[in-house]
Amino acid sequence: DLDMTTFDPDRAATRKHAFIYRQEGKHVLHALSDGGTQLNQELLKGGDRREIKEGDVIILGAKIALKFEVVR
């Protein structure tokens, strides 16, 4: 759970846009709502799952951009 209120005072990005999990050695982005989550330049629909890789950009609510990096 990641609180983005400091970066998004208008709350365009909710806590329920998407989640990231690891499965079979891969990181996966799972969009939970329609139109609020982008992976790089692709707008995802609720239920879409995409493998994410180092350097990918996740955009939430058209306001917050996160660069995916794996900390080793």
Coordinates of C-alpha atoms in Angstrom, one line a residue:
D1 CA 0.0 0.0 0.0
L2 CA 1.5 3.3 -1.1
D3 CA 0.1 6.6 0.0
M4 CA 0.6 9.2 -2.8
T5 CA -1.3 12.1 -1.2
T6 CA 1.8 14.2 -0.9
F7 CA 2.4 14.0 -4.7
D8 CA -1.3 14.1 -5.7
P9 CA -3.3 16.4 -3.4
D10 CA -6.3 16.3 -5.9
R11 CA -6.3 12.5 -5.4
A12 CA -6.4 11.7 -9.1
A13 CA -4.6 8.5 -8.3
T14 CA -6.4 6.3 -5.9
R15 CA -5.0 3.4 -3.9
K16 CA -7.0 1.0 -6.1
H17 CA -5.6 1.8 -9.5
A18 CA -3.3 -1.2 -9.8
F19 CA -0.9 -3.5 -8.0
I20 CA 2.4 -5.1 -8.7
Y21 CA 3.3 -8.6 -7.8
R22 CA 6.0 -11.2 -8.6
Q23 CA 5.1 -14.5 -10.2
E24 CA 7.4 -17.1 -11.6
G25 CA 10.4 -14.7 -11.4
K26 CA 8.6 -11.9 -13.3
H27 CA 7.1 -8.7 -12.0
V28 CA 3.5 -8.1 -13.1
L29 CA 1.3 -5.0 -13.2
H30 CA -2.4 -5.7 -12.7
A31 CA -4.7 -2.8 -13.5
L32 CA -7.8 -2.6 -11.3
S33 CA -9.8 0.1 -13.0
D34 CA -10.6 1.3 -16.6
G35 CA -8.6 4.2 -17.9
G36 CA -6.6 5.1 -14.8
T37 CA -3.4 3.1 -15.4
Q38 CA -0.8 3.3 -18.2
L39 CA 2.2 1.2 -18.7
N40 CA 4.7 3.2 -20.8
Q41 CA 2.3 4.5 -23.5
E42 CA -0.4 1.8 -23.3
L43 CA -3.6 2.6 -21.5
L44 CA -4.7 -0.5 -19.5
K45 CA -8.3 -1.7 -18.8
G46 CA -9.4 -3.1 -15.5
G47 CA -8.2 -6.7 -15.3
D48 CA -5.3 -6.3 -17.7
R49 CA -2.0 -7.8 -16.6
R50 CA 1.3 -6.9 -18.1
E51 CA 4.9 -8.0 -17.3
I52 CA 6.9 -5.0 -16.3
K53 CA 10.6 -4.6 -16.7
E54 CA 13.4 -2.4 -15.4
G55 CA 12.9 1.2 -16.6
D56 CA 9.2 0.8 -17.5
V57 CA 7.0 3.8 -16.6
I58 CA 3.7 3.3 -14.8
I59 CA 1.3 6.3 -14.9
L60 CA -1.6 6.5 -12.4
G61 CA -4.6 8.8 -12.8
A62 CA -2.8 10.7 -15.6
K63 CA -0.9 12.6 -12.8
I64 CA 1.7 10.4 -11.2
A65 CA 4.5 8.7 -13.1
L66 CA 6.6 5.9 -11.5
K67 CA 9.7 4.4 -13.0
F68 CA 10.0 0.7 -12.2
E69 CA 13.3 -0.4 -10.8
V70 CA 14.2 -3.6 -9.0
V71 CA 16.3 -3.0 -5.8
R72 CA 18.8 -5.7 -5.4

